[in-house]
Amino acid sequence: MNQISAQALTGNREGLQGGAGKGGGSMRWKWLLGIFAALIVLLVVAVYIFAATYDYDRLRPRIVQAVKKSTGRDLLIEKPLAVEVGFSPVIVLEEVRFGDFGEDSEAGLLRVKRCEIQIALLPLLKDVLEVKRLQLVEPQFHVDRSSPPGPRAPGGAGPGTGSDSGPVSTTEEGAGQPARSDGAVERGAQRFPAFGFKDVEVVDGVVVYRSGPEGAVHTLRLERFEARSGGMDANIDLEASGDYEGHRFELKGRTGGLPALTDPKRPWDVRLEGLFGGAAISIEGEMEDVFHIRGGRFTVSFHGEALESLPFVGSPGMTGWPGPFEGRFEIGDVAEGRYRISGLHMRLAENTLEGELELDTNGPIPSIEGALSSERLDLRPFISKREADASKPGAGASGSRDAAGGGRVFSSEAIRIPIPSWLILDLNCAFKNVFMPKWAFTYLGAQVQLSDGRLRIEDLKADTEAGSVTGRFHFKAAERGIVLDALCKVTKLDVSRMLKKLGEKPSLEGELDADLDLQGQGASFAEIMAGLDGKVSLVMGAGRIDSSGVDFWGADVVQSLMQVVDPARRPRSTTDFNCLVAGFLVTGGLARSTALVLDTDVTSLVGEGQVNLRYETLDLEFALIPKSGLSVPGLGKVGITIGQLTRPFKVGGTLKKPAVRFDVHETAWVVGKAVGGSLLFGPAGIAAALATGAAGSENPCLAAVRAAEAGVPVREDAGTPKELIDGMVDQAGKLLDRLLGR
């Protein structure tokens, strides 16, 4: 009994001791956990206090050095670095510049007024950089391709003896490309860290592109740009708005994610659409290597209601085109810095344009070469609109008045032929069915070349349904205006047929042959004509003039002249002729005649004189030689009757408002000059051809053509034999005496 009680007491005591031990261990664990939590809180508070009070601006030099080492370019952070501490800390940079800095304060690739970067901390534990928000305020991107390529001087942009690009590779595969240093190879071989973003925003950005030897500046202003992404592999949604050279644009679309953007083995898809000026534009395609801009293939399409709303139509040759437009082309790179535009097709109203082009950006000046063709190209609406605008009051010098109160023919409006020095161009053009106000071509082809501020139109060939035009035109940019050098030949051009094709009344019938060799310089057509040099020859065989359809000098003036040439004609508007010849030698804007002949079956109208192209004044003398009636010693019988001796006349006034004056008192003198040869291109020229006697075996048209082609101006001292003049004047004097009753 006593033993049992002792064992029970012993068991109870051990139980109490065991219970007390378990309760004390639980308390110890609670204390340990509380102390550990307190330490963590204290550590977090300490880290927060340290992070909040740490001078992050001390990191600026390290950041600058790291950027310089990895990119070879300078980074300048002008204001202290600031950090807003949190689970998604925000880094704030102000007045940041990145690029090459020298003495030029505007140098550099990038300037940013303020940059805010918000980074997620937890993804950093997985070696992932996730930018929750990136905002750039008033960034300015500067791209300068205005200077010739060459190694940059240390610390500056421009030619120098040093280069931060390293030596140039001379291997066959890398010829002409910068040879990378070992560090560069390592940088290129290293793996890009995992990177993602949620939101990127650009506010009030500017992109300035400077190109060409003259440093032409093109500016794009970005009011707002925003890119959003749902994650690492998610696509990127884009939206942007702004203006380019004063023309507003809006853009939105979707691109591939960042992994495809940084991995050359994964194509980066692009789907964009927007408005640019008055055109709706769509871009679809992909690029294999975005960082090196390689492997791109894109399809671009556009359409709009009015071409004038587009930015590039400010240049001459574009405004005034009516109707809606549409187009499509494909663009892709064929080599480094070389891009090909294929499948080009554009339609503007009834006009079409097709072709292929290749762009090379490797040199200091970009170049474009290729071929363009068209099935129909109607230029009449554009040219008619420009002429109408120029004729409006206050539209410029083309609407100005001269001292006599008449308008001018040659426009003083500034010529705006674009001859950029920042582009090299070589195009083979072949256009069908080309229409101009006074020309209609079934084919128009030429080689168009642009380089060194010179525009050359070589191997020009234009065919009509009856006739052809060949030649070449050179334009060179000058300090004032352009320098023109033109050579043109027209062969057997059926004028009437062309006018009918253009929908106009044929005022002139016959085949025209013309030769033009002209040079001039000026800022307007009037200035070019004022200093024009060269030679002009116009020849037509048998034809007809319809004075009722002549608008240049007015039908009434032409009808009066035709009545003089053909006095026996009935009241009608047409006059038939055997030939029409005009030749001029032009020196310093003064065109002196080498031949002026209109020959009919009844009479021949011949003349001499000059046209002042600077002042647009006429000083021409004409003699009417009927083909029977007057005998001249040495030449036989020259056709001048008493009633017709009053027909010699002068043409003065201006090109816009000519004046015809008949003077009976100068009859003998004018006719004497005519038969003497001063007007008729030498004593053995048309005077002999007009004679009805032994000397009249030569066709006056052939003599006039030879004179026009020779290009020798008529002179007062043409060497006419004295007996010829004396005989003519004596005969004319006797006839005048009889006419006056003496």
PDB file of C-alpha atoms in Angstrom, residues 224-357:
ATOM      1  CA  ARG A 224       2.262  63.171 -76.972  1.00  0.00           C
ATOM      2  CA  PHE A 225       3.479  59.603 -77.326  1.00  0.00           C
ATOM      3  CA  GLU A 226       2.314  56.676 -75.208  1.00  0.00           C
ATOM      4  CA  ALA A 227       3.207  52.990 -75.289  1.00  0.00           C
ATOM      5  CA  ARG A 228       1.478  50.407 -73.107  1.00  0.00           C
ATOM      6  CA  SER A 229       2.316  46.752 -72.584  1.00  0.00           C
ATOM      7  CA  GLY A 230       0.641  44.036 -70.514  1.00  0.00           C
ATOM      8  CA  GLY A 231       3.789  42.117 -69.685  1.00  0.00           C
ATOM      9  CA  MET A 232       7.107  40.722 -70.826  1.00  0.00           C
ATOM     10  CA  ASP A 233       5.832  38.913 -73.929  1.00  0.00           C
ATOM     11  CA  ALA A 234       2.759  41.030 -74.513  1.00  0.00           C
ATOM     12  CA  ASN A 235       2.320  43.204 -77.581  1.00  0.00           C
ATOM     13  CA  ILE A 236       2.827  46.957 -77.342  1.00  0.00           C
ATOM     14  CA  ASP A 237      -0.013  49.379 -78.045  1.00  0.00           C
ATOM     15  CA  LEU A 238       1.128  52.734 -79.412  1.00  0.00           C
ATOM     16  CA  GLU A 239      -0.534  56.109 -79.779  1.00  0.00           C
ATOM     17  CA  ALA A 240       1.062  59.374 -80.904  1.00  0.00           C
ATOM     18  CA  SER A 241       0.135  62.828 -82.160  1.00  0.00           C
ATOM     19  CA  GLY A 242       2.056  65.881 -83.309  1.00  0.00           C
ATOM     20  CA  ASP A 243       3.082  67.702 -86.468  1.00  0.00           C
ATOM     21  CA  TYR A 244       5.791  67.509 -89.099  1.00  0.00           C
ATOM     22  CA  GLU A 245       6.813  70.766 -90.765  1.00  0.00           C
ATOM     23  CA  GLY A 246       3.476  72.280 -89.741  1.00  0.00           C
ATOM     24  CA  HIS A 247       1.370  69.313 -90.895  1.00  0.00           C
ATOM     25  CA  ARG A 248      -0.479  67.434 -88.195  1.00  0.00           C
ATOM     26  CA  PHE A 249      -0.288  63.660 -87.818  1.00  0.00           C
ATOM     27  CA  GLU A 250      -1.965  61.067 -85.624  1.00  0.00           C
ATOM     28  CA  LEU A 251      -0.774  57.487 -85.220  1.00  0.00           C
ATOM     29  CA  LYS A 252      -1.962  54.403 -83.404  1.00  0.00           C
ATOM     30  CA  GLY A 253      -1.376  50.699 -83.679  1.00  0.00           C
ATOM     31  CA  ARG A 254       0.294  47.621 -82.229  1.00  0.00           C
ATOM     32  CA  THR A 255       3.781  46.146 -82.410  1.00  0.00           C
ATOM     33  CA  GLY A 256       5.444  42.990 -81.168  1.00  0.00           C
ATOM     34  CA  GLY A 257       6.682  42.679 -77.605  1.00  0.00           C
ATOM     35  CA  LEU A 258      10.073  43.570 -76.195  1.00  0.00           C
ATOM     36  CA  PRO A 259      11.591  40.066 -76.492  1.00  0.00           C
ATOM     37  CA  ALA A 260      11.099  40.195 -80.251  1.00  0.00           C
ATOM     38  CA  LEU A 261      12.430  43.748 -80.242  1.00  0.00           C
ATOM     39  CA  THR A 262      15.721  42.699 -78.619  1.00  0.00           C
ATOM     40  CA  ASP A 263      16.143  39.245 -80.191  1.00  0.00           C
ATOM     41  CA  PRO A 264      17.391  39.339 -83.828  1.00  0.00           C
ATOM     42  CA  LYS A 265      16.111  35.777 -84.319  1.00  0.00           C
ATOM     43  CA  ARG A 266      12.512  36.782 -83.678  1.00  0.00           C
ATOM     44  CA  PRO A 267      10.717  39.044 -86.179  1.00  0.00           C
ATOM     45  CA  TRP A 268       9.168  42.166 -84.717  1.00  0.00           C
ATOM     46  CA  ASP A 269       5.660  42.723 -86.095  1.00  0.00           C
ATOM     47  CA  VAL A 270       4.322  46.201 -86.852  1.00  0.00           C
ATOM     48  CA  ARG A 271       0.709  47.198 -87.529  1.00  0.00           C
ATOM     49  CA  LEU A 272       0.161  50.947 -87.638  1.00  0.00           C
ATOM     50  CA  GLU A 273      -2.419  53.302 -89.076  1.00  0.00           C
ATOM     51  CA  GLY A 274      -2.968  57.015 -88.854  1.00  0.00           C
ATOM     52  CA  LEU A 275      -3.534  60.357 -90.494  1.00  0.00           C
ATOM     53  CA  PHE A 276      -0.783  62.480 -92.009  1.00  0.00           C
ATOM     54  CA  GLY A 277      -1.896  65.800 -93.436  1.00  0.00           C
ATOM     55  CA  GLY A 278      -4.983  64.840 -95.390  1.00  0.00           C
ATOM     56  CA  ALA A 279      -3.977  61.242 -96.053  1.00  0.00           C
ATOM     57  CA  ALA A 280      -4.919  58.057 -94.242  1.00  0.00           C
ATOM     58  CA  ILE A 281      -1.834  55.830 -93.994  1.00  0.00           C
ATOM     59  CA  SER A 282      -1.456  52.157 -93.103  1.00  0.00           C
ATOM     60  CA  ILE A 283       1.844  50.337 -92.419  1.00  0.00           C
ATOM     61  CA  GLU A 284       2.093  46.568 -91.995  1.00  0.00           C
ATOM     62  CA  GLY A 285       5.145  44.349 -91.861  1.00  0.00           C
ATOM     63  CA  GLU A 286       7.983  43.057 -89.737  1.00  0.00           C
ATOM     64  CA  MET A 287      11.663  43.647 -88.982  1.00  0.00           C
ATOM     65  CA  GLU A 288      14.168  40.996 -87.969  1.00  0.00           C
ATOM     66  CA  ASP A 289      16.866  43.135 -86.330  1.00  0.00           C
ATOM     67  CA  VAL A 290      15.504  46.395 -84.974  1.00  0.00           C
ATOM     68  CA  PHE A 291      18.685  47.637 -83.305  1.00  0.00           C
ATOM     69  CA  HIS A 292      20.663  47.391 -86.556  1.00  0.00           C
ATOM     70  CA  ILE A 293      17.627  48.223 -88.761  1.00  0.00           C
ATOM     71  CA  ARG A 294      17.973  45.082 -90.853  1.00  0.00           C
ATOM     72  CA  GLY A 295      15.558  42.604 -92.351  1.00  0.00           C
ATOM     73  CA  GLY A 296      12.610  44.956 -92.632  1.00  0.00           C
ATOM     74  CA  ARG A 297       9.704  44.270 -94.969  1.00  0.00           C
ATOM     75  CA  PHE A 298       6.745  46.634 -94.903  1.00  0.00           C
ATOM     76  CA  THR A 299       3.679  47.341 -97.010  1.00  0.00           C
ATOM     77  CA  VAL A 300       2.550  50.965 -97.046  1.00  0.00           C
ATOM     78  CA  SER A 301      -0.810  52.113 -98.386  1.00  0.00           C
ATOM     79  CA  PHE A 302      -2.418  55.541 -98.353  1.00  0.00           C
ATOM     80  CA  HIS A 303      -5.428  57.415 -99.684  1.00  0.00           C
ATOM     81  CA  GLY A 304      -7.039  60.821 -99.431  1.00  0.00           C
ATOM     82  CA  GLU A 305      -9.471  63.267-100.959  1.00  0.00           C
ATOM     83  CA  ALA A 306      -7.123  66.122-101.936  1.00  0.00           C
ATOM     84  CA  LEU A 307      -3.427  65.994-102.733  1.00  0.00           C
ATOM     85  CA  GLU A 308      -2.912  69.621-101.713  1.00  0.00           C
ATOM     86  CA  SER A 309      -3.319  68.680 -98.052  1.00  0.00           C
ATOM     87  CA  LEU A 310      -0.126  66.611 -98.054  1.00  0.00           C
ATOM     88  CA  PRO A 311       3.165  68.139 -96.801  1.00  0.00           C
ATOM     89  CA  PHE A 312       5.209  67.613 -99.956  1.00  0.00           C
ATOM     90  CA  VAL A 313       2.779  69.413-102.281  1.00  0.00           C
ATOM     91  CA  GLY A 314       4.189  72.812-101.301  1.00  0.00           C
ATOM     92  CA  SER A 315       6.868  72.283-103.916  1.00  0.00           C
ATOM     93  CA  PRO A 316       6.021  73.351-107.469  1.00  0.00           C
ATOM     94  CA  GLY A 317       4.448  70.757-109.656  1.00  0.00           C
ATOM     95  CA  MET A 318       2.125  69.333-107.019  1.00  0.00           C
ATOM     96  CA  THR A 319      -0.641  71.830-106.252  1.00  0.00           C
ATOM     97  CA  GLY A 320      -3.725  72.035-108.412  1.00  0.00           C
ATOM     98  CA  TRP A 321      -4.192  68.306-108.989  1.00  0.00           C
ATOM     99  CA  PRO A 322      -7.902  67.533-108.693  1.00  0.00           C
ATOM    100  CA  GLY A 323      -9.651  64.494-107.330  1.00  0.00           C
ATOM    101  CA  PRO A 324      -8.944  61.803-104.742  1.00  0.00           C
ATOM    102  CA  PHE A 325      -5.687  59.871-104.625  1.00  0.00           C
ATOM    103  CA  GLU A 326      -4.500  56.472-103.463  1.00  0.00           C
ATOM    104  CA  GLY A 327      -1.282  54.525-103.476  1.00  0.00           C
ATOM    105  CA  ARG A 328       0.574  51.456-102.321  1.00  0.00           C
ATOM    106  CA  PHE A 329       4.169  50.234-102.226  1.00  0.00           C
ATOM    107  CA  GLU A 330       6.434  47.753-100.481  1.00  0.00           C
ATOM    108  CA  ILE A 331       9.710  48.724 -98.839  1.00  0.00           C
ATOM    109  CA  GLY A 332      12.521  46.560 -97.515  1.00  0.00           C
ATOM    110  CA  ASP A 333      16.272  46.648 -97.039  1.00  0.00           C
ATOM    111  CA  VAL A 334      18.541  44.893 -99.540  1.00  0.00           C
ATOM    112  CA  ALA A 335      21.830  45.660 -97.748  1.00  0.00           C
ATOM    113  CA  GLU A 336      23.060  47.786 -94.893  1.00  0.00           C
ATOM    114  CA  GLY A 337      21.803  51.319 -95.456  1.00  0.00           C
ATOM    115  CA  ARG A 338      20.091  50.390 -98.753  1.00  0.00           C
ATOM    116  CA  TYR A 339      16.335  50.097 -99.160  1.00  0.00           C
ATOM    117  CA  ARG A 340      14.167  49.105-102.103  1.00  0.00           C
ATOM    118  CA  ILE A 341      10.689  50.402-102.890  1.00  0.00           C
ATOM    119  CA  SER A 342       8.882  47.961-105.161  1.00  0.00           C
ATOM    120  CA  GLY A 343       5.366  47.560-106.462  1.00  0.00           C
ATOM    121  CA  LEU A 344       4.806  51.314-106.402  1.00  0.00           C
ATOM    122  CA  HIS A 345       1.372  52.194-107.711  1.00  0.00           C
ATOM    123  CA  MET A 346      -0.298  55.579-107.341  1.00  0.00           C
ATOM    124  CA  ARG A 347      -3.518  56.929-108.772  1.00  0.00           C
ATOM    125  CA  LEU A 348      -4.620  60.552-108.778  1.00  0.00           C
ATOM    126  CA  ALA A 349      -7.988  61.021-110.448  1.00  0.00           C
ATOM    127  CA  GLU A 350      -7.286  59.487-113.887  1.00  0.00           C
ATOM    128  CA  ASN A 351      -3.496  59.779-113.596  1.00  0.00           C
ATOM    129  CA  THR A 352      -1.351  56.779-112.715  1.00  0.00           C
ATOM    130  CA  LEU A 353       2.250  56.258-111.641  1.00  0.00           C
ATOM    131  CA  GLU A 354       4.158  52.988-111.251  1.00  0.00           C
ATOM    132  CA  GLY A 355       7.767  52.098-110.640  1.00  0.00           C
ATOM    133  CA  GLU A 356      10.578  50.807-108.470  1.00  0.00           C
ATOM    134  CA  LEU A 357      13.132  52.825-106.508  1.00  0.00           C
TER     135      LEU A 357
END
